XYZ file of C-alpha atoms in Angstrom:
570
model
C 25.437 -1.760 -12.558
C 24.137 -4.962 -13.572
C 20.611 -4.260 -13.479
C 19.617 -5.660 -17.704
C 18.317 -9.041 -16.511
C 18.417 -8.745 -12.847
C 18.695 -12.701 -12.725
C 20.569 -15.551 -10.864
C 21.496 -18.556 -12.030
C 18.603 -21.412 -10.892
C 20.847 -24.087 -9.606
C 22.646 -21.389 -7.148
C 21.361 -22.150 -3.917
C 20.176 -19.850 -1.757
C 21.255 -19.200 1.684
C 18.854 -19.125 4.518
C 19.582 -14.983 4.924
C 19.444 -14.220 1.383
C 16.142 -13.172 0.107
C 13.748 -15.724 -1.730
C 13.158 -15.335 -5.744
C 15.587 -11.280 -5.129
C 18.591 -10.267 -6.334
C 20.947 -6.864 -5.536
C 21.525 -4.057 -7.990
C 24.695 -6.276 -9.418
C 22.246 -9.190 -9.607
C 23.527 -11.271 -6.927
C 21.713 -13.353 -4.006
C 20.627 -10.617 -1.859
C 21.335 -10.732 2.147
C 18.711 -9.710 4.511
C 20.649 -8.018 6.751
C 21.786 -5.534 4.230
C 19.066 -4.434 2.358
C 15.259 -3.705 1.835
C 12.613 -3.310 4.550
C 12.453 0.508 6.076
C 15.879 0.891 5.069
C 14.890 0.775 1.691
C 10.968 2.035 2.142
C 12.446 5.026 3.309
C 13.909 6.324 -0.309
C 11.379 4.914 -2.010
C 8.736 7.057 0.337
C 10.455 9.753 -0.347
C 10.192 9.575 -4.165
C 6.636 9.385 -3.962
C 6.225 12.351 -1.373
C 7.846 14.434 -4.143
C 5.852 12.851 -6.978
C 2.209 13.637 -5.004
C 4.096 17.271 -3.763
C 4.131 18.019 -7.742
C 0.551 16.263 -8.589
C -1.276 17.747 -5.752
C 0.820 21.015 -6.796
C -0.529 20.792 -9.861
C -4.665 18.781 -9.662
C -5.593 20.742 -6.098
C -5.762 24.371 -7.557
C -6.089 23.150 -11.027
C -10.329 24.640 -11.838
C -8.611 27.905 -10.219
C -6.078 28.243 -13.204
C -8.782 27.200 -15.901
C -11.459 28.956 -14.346
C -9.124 32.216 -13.807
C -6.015 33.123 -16.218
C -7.466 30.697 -18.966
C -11.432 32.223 -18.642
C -13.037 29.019 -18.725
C -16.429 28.254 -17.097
C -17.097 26.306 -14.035
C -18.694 23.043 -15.962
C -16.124 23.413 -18.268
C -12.983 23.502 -16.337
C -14.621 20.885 -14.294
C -14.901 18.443 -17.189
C -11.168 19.483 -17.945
C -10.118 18.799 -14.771
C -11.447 15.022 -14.730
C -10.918 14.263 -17.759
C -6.913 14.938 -16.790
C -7.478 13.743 -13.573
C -8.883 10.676 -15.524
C -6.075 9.772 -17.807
C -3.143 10.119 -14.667
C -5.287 7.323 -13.339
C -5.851 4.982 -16.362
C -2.005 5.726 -18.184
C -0.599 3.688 -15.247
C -2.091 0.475 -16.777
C 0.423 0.886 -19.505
C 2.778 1.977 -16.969
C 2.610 -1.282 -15.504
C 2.605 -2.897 -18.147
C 6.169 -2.228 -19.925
C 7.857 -2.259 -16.285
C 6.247 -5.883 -15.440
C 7.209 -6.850 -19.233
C 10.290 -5.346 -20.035
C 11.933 -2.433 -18.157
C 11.134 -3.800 -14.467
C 9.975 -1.613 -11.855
C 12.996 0.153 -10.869
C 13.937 1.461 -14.198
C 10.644 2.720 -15.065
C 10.883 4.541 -11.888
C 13.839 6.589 -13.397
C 12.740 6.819 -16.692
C 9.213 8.139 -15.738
C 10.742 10.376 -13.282
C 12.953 12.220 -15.821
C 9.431 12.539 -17.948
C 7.486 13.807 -14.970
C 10.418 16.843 -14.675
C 10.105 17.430 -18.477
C 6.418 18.310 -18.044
C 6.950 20.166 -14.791
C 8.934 22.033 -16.764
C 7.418 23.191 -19.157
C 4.096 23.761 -17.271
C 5.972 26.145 -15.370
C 7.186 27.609 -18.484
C 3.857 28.431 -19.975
C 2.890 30.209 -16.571
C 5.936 32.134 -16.584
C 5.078 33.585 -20.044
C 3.547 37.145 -19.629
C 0.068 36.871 -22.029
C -0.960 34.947 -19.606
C 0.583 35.923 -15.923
C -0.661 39.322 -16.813
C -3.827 38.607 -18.175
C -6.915 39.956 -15.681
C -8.336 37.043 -15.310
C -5.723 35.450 -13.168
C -7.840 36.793 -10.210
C -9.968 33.811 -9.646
C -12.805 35.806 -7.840
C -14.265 38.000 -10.200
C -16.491 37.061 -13.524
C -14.084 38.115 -16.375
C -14.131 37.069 -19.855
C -10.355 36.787 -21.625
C -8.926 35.421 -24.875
C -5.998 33.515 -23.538
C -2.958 33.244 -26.269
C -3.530 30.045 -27.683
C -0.067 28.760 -28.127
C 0.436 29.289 -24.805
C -3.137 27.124 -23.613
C -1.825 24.630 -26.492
C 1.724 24.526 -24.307
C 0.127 24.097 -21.107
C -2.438 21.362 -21.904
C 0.324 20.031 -23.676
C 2.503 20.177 -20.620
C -0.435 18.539 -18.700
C -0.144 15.235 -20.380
C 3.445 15.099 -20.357
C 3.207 14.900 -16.253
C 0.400 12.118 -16.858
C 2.794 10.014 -18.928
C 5.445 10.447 -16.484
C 2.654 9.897 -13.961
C 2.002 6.579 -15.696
C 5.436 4.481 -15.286
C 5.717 6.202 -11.629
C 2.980 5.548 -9.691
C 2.440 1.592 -10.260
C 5.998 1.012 -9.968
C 7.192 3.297 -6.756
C 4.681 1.666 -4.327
C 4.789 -2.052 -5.745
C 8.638 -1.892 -5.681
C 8.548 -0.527 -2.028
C 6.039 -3.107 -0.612
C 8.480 -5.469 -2.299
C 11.279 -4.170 -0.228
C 9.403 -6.972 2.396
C 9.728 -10.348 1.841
C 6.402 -12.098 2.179
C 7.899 -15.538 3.376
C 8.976 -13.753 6.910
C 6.677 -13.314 9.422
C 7.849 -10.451 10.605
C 8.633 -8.936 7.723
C 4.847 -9.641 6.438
C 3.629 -7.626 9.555
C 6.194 -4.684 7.970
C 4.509 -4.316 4.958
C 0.694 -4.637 6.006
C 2.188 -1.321 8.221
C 4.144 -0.541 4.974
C 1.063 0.754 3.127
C -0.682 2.838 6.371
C 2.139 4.731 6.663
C 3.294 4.946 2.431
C 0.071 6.942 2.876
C 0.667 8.960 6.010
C 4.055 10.099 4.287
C 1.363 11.297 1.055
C -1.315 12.817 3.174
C 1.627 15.062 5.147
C 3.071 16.591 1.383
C -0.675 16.748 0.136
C -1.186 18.862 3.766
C 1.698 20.823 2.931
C 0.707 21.531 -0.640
C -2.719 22.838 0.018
C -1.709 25.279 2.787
C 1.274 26.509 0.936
C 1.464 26.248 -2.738
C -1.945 26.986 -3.149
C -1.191 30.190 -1.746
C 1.933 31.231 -3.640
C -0.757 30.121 -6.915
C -3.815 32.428 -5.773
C -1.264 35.449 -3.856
C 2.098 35.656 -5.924
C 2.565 33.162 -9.249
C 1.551 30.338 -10.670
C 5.037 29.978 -12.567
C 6.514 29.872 -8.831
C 3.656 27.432 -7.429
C 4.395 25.210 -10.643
C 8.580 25.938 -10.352
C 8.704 24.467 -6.787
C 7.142 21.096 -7.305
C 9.291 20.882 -10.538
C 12.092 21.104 -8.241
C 10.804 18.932 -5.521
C 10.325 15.787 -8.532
C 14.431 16.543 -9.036
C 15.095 16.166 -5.284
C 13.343 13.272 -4.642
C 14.973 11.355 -8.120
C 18.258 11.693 -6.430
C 17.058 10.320 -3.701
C 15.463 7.589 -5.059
C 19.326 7.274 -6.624
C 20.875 7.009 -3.505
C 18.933 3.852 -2.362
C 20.367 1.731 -5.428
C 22.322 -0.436 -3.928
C 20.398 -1.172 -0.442
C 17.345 -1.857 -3.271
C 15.599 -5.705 -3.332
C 14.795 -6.734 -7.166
C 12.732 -9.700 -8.575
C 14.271 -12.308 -10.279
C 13.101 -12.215 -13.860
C 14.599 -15.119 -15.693
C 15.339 -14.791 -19.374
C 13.475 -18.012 -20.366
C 10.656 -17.161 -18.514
C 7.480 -16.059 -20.075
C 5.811 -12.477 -19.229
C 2.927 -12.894 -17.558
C 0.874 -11.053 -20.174
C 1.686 -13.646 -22.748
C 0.960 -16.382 -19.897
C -2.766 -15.105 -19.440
C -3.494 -14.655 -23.009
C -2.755 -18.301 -23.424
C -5.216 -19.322 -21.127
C -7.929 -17.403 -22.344
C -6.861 -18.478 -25.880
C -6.569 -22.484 -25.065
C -10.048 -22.034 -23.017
C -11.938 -20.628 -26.299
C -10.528 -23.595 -28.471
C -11.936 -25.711 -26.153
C -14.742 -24.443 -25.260
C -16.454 -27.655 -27.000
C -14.246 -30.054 -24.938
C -16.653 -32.196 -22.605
C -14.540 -32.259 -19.552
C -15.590 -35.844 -19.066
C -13.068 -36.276 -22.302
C -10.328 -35.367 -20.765
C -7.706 -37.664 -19.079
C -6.749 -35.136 -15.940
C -3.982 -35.670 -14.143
C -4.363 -35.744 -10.495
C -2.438 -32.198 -9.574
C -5.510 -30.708 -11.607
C -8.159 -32.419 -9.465
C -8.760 -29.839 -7.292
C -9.033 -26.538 -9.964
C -10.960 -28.591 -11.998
C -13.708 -29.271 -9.129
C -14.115 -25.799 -8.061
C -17.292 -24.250 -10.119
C -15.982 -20.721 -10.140
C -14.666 -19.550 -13.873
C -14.802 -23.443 -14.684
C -14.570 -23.067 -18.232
C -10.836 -21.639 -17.804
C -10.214 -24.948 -16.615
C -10.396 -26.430 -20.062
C -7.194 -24.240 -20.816
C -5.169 -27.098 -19.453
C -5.210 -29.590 -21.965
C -6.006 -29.099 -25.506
C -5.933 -33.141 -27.738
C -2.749 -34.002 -29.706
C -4.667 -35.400 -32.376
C -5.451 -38.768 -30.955
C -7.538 -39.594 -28.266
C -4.455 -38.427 -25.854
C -4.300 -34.786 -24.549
C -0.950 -32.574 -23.900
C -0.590 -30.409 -21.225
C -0.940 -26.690 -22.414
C -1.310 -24.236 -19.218
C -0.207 -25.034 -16.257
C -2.412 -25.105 -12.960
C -0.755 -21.797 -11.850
C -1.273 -19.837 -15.219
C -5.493 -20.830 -14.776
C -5.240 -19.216 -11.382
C -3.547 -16.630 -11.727
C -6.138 -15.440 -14.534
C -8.706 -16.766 -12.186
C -7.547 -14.319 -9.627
C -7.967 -11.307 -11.861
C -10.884 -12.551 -12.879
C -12.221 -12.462 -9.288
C -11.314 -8.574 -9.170
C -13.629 -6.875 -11.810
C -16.758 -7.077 -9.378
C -14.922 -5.498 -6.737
C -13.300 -3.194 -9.296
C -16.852 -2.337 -10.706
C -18.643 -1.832 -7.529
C -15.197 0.607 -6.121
C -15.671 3.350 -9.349
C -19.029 4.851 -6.881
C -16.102 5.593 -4.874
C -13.791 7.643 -7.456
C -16.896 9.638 -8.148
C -17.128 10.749 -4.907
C -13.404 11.582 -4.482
C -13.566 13.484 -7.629
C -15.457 16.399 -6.240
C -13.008 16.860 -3.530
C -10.903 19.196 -6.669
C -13.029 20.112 -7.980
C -17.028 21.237 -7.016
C -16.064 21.413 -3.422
C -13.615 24.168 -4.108
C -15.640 26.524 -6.229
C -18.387 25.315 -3.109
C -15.677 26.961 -0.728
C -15.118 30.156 -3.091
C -18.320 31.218 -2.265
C -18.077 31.497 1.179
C -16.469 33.519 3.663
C -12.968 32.464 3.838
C -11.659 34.926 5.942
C -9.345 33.466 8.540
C -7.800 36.975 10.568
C -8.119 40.581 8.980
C -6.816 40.844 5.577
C -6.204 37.129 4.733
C -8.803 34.896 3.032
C -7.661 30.639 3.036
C -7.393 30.300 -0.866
C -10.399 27.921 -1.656
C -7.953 24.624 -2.716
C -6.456 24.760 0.533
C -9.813 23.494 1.934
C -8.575 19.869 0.410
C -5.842 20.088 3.649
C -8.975 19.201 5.889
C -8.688 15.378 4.139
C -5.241 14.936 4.655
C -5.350 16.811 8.095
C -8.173 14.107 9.181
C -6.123 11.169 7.793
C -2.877 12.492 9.829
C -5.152 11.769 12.406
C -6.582 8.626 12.111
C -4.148 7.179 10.054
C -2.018 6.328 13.604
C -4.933 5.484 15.298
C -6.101 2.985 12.738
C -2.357 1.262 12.579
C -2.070 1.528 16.345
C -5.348 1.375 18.168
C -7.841 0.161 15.815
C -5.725 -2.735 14.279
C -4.578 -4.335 17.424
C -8.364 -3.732 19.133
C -10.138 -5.614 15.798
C -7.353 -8.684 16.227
C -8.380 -9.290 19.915
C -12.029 -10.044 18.121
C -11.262 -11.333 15.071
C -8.227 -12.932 15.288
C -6.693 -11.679 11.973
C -3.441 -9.760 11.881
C -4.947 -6.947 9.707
C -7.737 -6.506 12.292
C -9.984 -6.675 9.611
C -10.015 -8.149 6.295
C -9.539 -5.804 3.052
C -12.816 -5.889 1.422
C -13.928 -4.859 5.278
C -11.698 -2.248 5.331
C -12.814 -0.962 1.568
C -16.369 -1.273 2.367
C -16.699 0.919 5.254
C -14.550 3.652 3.209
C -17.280 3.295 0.854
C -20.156 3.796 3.350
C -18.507 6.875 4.580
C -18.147 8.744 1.314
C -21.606 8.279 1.396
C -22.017 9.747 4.254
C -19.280 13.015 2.752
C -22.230 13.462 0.118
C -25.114 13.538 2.607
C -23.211 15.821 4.712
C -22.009 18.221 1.836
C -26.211 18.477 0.260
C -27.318 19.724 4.135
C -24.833 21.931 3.987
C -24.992 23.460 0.446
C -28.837 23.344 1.096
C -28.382 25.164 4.221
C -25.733 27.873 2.432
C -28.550 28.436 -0.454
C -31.316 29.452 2.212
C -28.679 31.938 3.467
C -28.720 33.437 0.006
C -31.718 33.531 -0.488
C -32.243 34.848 3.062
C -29.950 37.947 2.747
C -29.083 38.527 -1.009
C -26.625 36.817 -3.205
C -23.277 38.715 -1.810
C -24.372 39.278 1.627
C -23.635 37.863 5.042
C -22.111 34.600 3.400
C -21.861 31.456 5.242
C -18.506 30.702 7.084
C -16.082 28.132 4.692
C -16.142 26.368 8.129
C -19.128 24.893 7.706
C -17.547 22.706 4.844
C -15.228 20.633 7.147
C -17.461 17.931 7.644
C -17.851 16.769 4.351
C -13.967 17.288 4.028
C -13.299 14.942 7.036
C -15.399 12.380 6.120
C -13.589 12.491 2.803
C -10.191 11.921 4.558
C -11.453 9.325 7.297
C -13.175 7.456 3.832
C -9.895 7.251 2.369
C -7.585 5.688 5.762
C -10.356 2.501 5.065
C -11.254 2.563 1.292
C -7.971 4.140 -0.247
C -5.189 2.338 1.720
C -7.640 -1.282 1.461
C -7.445 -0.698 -2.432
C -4.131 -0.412 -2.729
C -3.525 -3.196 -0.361
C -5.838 -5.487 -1.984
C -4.988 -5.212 -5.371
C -1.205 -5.666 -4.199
C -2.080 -8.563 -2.809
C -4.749 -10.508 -4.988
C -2.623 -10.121 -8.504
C -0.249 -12.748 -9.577
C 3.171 -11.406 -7.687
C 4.213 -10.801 -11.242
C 1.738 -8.502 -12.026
C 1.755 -6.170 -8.902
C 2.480 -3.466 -10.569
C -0.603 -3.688 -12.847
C -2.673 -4.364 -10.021
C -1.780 -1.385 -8.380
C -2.567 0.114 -11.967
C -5.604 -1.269 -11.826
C -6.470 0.282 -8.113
C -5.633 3.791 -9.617
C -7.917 3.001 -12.490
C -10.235 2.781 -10.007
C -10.070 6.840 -9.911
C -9.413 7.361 -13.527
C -12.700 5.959 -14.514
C -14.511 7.658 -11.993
C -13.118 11.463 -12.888
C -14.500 9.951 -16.391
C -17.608 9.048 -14.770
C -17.672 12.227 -12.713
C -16.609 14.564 -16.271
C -19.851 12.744 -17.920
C -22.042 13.323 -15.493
C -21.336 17.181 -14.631
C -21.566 17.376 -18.717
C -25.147 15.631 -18.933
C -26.643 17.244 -16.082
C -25.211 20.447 -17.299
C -27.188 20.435 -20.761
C -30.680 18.284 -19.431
C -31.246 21.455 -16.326
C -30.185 24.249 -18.754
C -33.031 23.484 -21.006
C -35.695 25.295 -21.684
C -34.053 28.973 -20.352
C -33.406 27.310 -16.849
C -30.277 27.610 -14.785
C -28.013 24.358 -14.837
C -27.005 23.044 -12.025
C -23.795 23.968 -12.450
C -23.834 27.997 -13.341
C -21.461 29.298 -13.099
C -22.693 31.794 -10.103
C -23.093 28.879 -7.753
C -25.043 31.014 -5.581
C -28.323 30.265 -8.328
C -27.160 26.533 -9.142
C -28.054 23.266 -7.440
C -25.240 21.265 -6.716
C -26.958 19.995 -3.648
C -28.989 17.665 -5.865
C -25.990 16.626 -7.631
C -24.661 15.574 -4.095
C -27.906 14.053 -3.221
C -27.365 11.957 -6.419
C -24.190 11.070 -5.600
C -25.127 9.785 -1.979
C -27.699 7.917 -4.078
C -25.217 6.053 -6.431
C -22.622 5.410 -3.466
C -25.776 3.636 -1.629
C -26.846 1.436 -4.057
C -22.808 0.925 -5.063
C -22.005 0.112 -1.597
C -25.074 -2.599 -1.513
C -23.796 -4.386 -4.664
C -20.020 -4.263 -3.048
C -21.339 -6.305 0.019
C -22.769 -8.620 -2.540
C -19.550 -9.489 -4.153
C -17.748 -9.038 -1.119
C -19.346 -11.943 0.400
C -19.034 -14.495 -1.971
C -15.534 -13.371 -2.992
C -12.394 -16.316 -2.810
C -8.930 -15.051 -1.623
C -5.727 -16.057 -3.574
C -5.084 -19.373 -2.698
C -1.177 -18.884 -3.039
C 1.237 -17.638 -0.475
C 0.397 -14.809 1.495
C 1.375 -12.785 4.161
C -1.849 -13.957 6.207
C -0.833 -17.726 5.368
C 2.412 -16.864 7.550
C 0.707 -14.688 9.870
C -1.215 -17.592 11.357
């Protein structure tokens, strides 16, 4: 399978059905009629359903474990759990990085796959082993101290990061190389991939469903070695599957005297700085540069262009395309910035909202309590819903008024996600201040609030992320360089990486400044004395003033000037 260079010779021509700038697995023209589009999406979905089956598998119920069979305390485990929660969402970058450099997307798929099943593994191998599956504290709802055997913690930490490497070369690549299955220069095919990403996370939100109803239970009821064993196998399932699209598979031409894009972007920063003394009014420019060199934005990249030969002549250095390419990733970081408020939020969704729900009444009928993680199936439950009514009803409603095919445009789309999480963190300090007055109201283990009473927050969650989670992805898709796609879904994920961070420091400051002076933090570990409602109030807070600054950027912010689905769409 001719997949090394995945190139075509230049001066073949295409044919009007073969696919602009793709190739086939042999590294031929590629027809149209035969491959990519939903014939194609459809493995590639599938790869990815079994890829969030294992990391929802593994991050949902994740406190529980440290918290229970490895005795640590709530702030604690919390911290743990963002901090790994962190890196899966920042290792992508590099991720990204060798597939849009040197392996390409499809073969990082593989490779990361076969990682991703190493560390499944072996997670489920340090479960399995009985110091710890026998251990007392693997019940999750009583106080317990435990000395864990520490090879066995060293194994599954270990373990851990094995799934985040793995985690790193799959997730930029699987959903970059699926949207590419579309080609951007048909209109109808353009229309396909805008739907492309609603659905890519429809098909996520039904496994995450799944995995909070069911392999949360077999975790809390009957083993964690079986509730880590089944996603293990699920990552195996869906690499053969992934196989079996091979040869219906679109691929980007990469030529072999082409330079990466990483190098191209260095050079412009590079060429800017030594000419950062240049007086443009020195410079002969040659009319093609007229127009980048009269907008004001990032001007002083525009001096990357031509660098003097010595005389009073200047050579060409960067080309136009190179200075706006790095000017479009330039225009990202305020939108980036402003979007970590969001990964905050989502952060508490694993973690402080499920030991919220473990201490309430969970019982559902006589003799079965809803394991605390599977609260997290509310999200996906509510995007199940609107998900379809956003692609169907929504959509076609917003074009009637605003005459764009998306209905409305991205940084809409991620800004009302953003104002809703707000609204999650309002909604979840009422109703932790409302659960505290109960306590205090008939004792500390009586008459406990119903679990139900957490759904709102949960469903705003989920409704948050059909705008602000499917936008990002879609918008840092779109707004890279079509080289770097894969990065710039890396970059959307970082999003969430650096807010666990974020989220990790913040549970570990507050923790130490309100357990001064003999005072309970806000995070004791009895929740029923803590104060986590004023860590929601102060996240409502930082969403608020996050969500202000967005609309700032957001309003002075310049689409991609290049080729776009929207250019066609019109």
């Amino acid at each position: 399978m001719a997949l090394s260079d995945l190139s075509s010779d230049d001066g073949a021509p295409l044919l009007e059905h073969n696919v602009h700038s793709c190739v086939d697995y042999r590294g031929r023209p590629v027809q149209k009629s035969s491959s990519g589009g939903w014939r194609s999406a459809y493995f590639i979905i599938a790869v990815e359903m079994a890829e969030r089956f294992a990391y929802y598998g593994i991050l949902s119920n994740l406190i529980s474990y440290l918290t229970g069979p490895l005795g640590q305390s709530t702030a604690t485990a919390a911290e743990n759990v963002n901090v790994w929660s962190g890196t899966m969402s920042l290792l992508p970058l590099f991720g990204a990085f060798v597939a849009d450099s040197f392996l390409g997307r499809y073969r990082t798929i593989v490779v990361a796959s076969v990682v991703y099943v190493l560390g499944m593994g072996l997670l489920t191998l340090s479960a399995l082993l009985p110091s710890l599956s026998s251990s007392d504290c693997q019940n999750t709802n009583k106080f317990t101290s435990c000395s864990p055997y520490e090879p066995q913690v060293i194994l599954f930490f270990l373990s851990l990061y094995i799934v985040a490497l793995g985690h790193s070369g799959h997730k930029p690549c699987v959903q970059a190389f699926g949207a590419d299955q579309f080609d951007e220069h048909d209109p109808e095919e353009c229309k396909m991939r805008s739907s492309f990403f609603n659905w890519w996370y429809f098909g996520i939100c039904v496994v995450s469903f799944l995995t909070y109803l069911i392999i949360n239970y077999i975790q809390d009821n009957l083993s964690w070695g079986l509730g880590f064993g089944i996603p293990c196998i699920c990552i195996i399932v869906g690499l053969l599957v992934f196989l079996l699209g091979t040869k219906t598979y679109r691929y980007g031409i990469k030529r072999n005297n082409e330079k990466t894009p990483f190098v191209r972007i260095g050079q412009v920063f590079v060429a800017a700085f030594r000419n950062r003394k240049i007086s443009p009014s020195m410079m002969v420019v040659e009319e093609e540069s007229q127009e980048i060199l009269s907008e004001e934005q990032f001007k002083f990249l525009n001096k990357a262009l031509f660098v003097p030969d010595g005389s009073n002549k200047f050579r060409k250095v960067c080309s136009i395309r190179d200075v706006e390419d790095v000017k479009a990733l330039l225009r990202l970081v305020p939108i980036w910035t402003t979007s970590l408020v969001y990964g905050i939020v989502l952060a508490q969704s694993s973690t402080i909202f499920t030991k919220q729900g473990a201490t309430m009444d969970r019982s559902v009928i006589v003799g079965f309590d809803l394991p605390a993680a599977s609260l997290q199936s509310i999200i996906s439950l509510s995007i199940l819903v609107t998900m379809p009514v956003y692609d169907r009803v929504f959509v076609p409603g917003a074009q009637v008024f605003t005459g764009k095919p998306s209905g409305i445009t991205m940084l809409q789309r991620i800004g009302t996600g953003l104002f809703l999480s707000a609204m999650s963190m309002v909604t979840a300090a009422l109703v932790e201040m409302k659960r505290l007055k109960t306590v205090e109201k008939y004792g500390l283990f009586d008459e406990l609030m119903s679990v139900w009473w957490l759904v709102p927050q949960y469903a705003l969650i989920g409704v948050s992320e059909t705008f602000a989670m499917v936008g990002l992805q879609e918008f840092f898709y779109d707004q890279v360089p079509t080289e770097l796609r894969s990065v710039g879904l890396s970059l959307n994920l970082s999003i969430f990486g650096f807010g666990s961070f974020l989220s990790s420091f913040l549970i570990s400051a507050i923790d130490k400044i309100t357990s001064g002076d003999g005072q309970d933090s806000w995070f004791v570990d009895n929740l029923n004395q803590a104060h986590i409602d004023y860590f929601y109030w102060l996240l409502g807070g930082i969403n608020t003033i996050g969500l202000m600054v967005f609309l700032h950027f957001s309003k002075s912010y310049i689409y991609k000037r290049e080729f776009t689905c929207r250019n066609v769409a019109r």
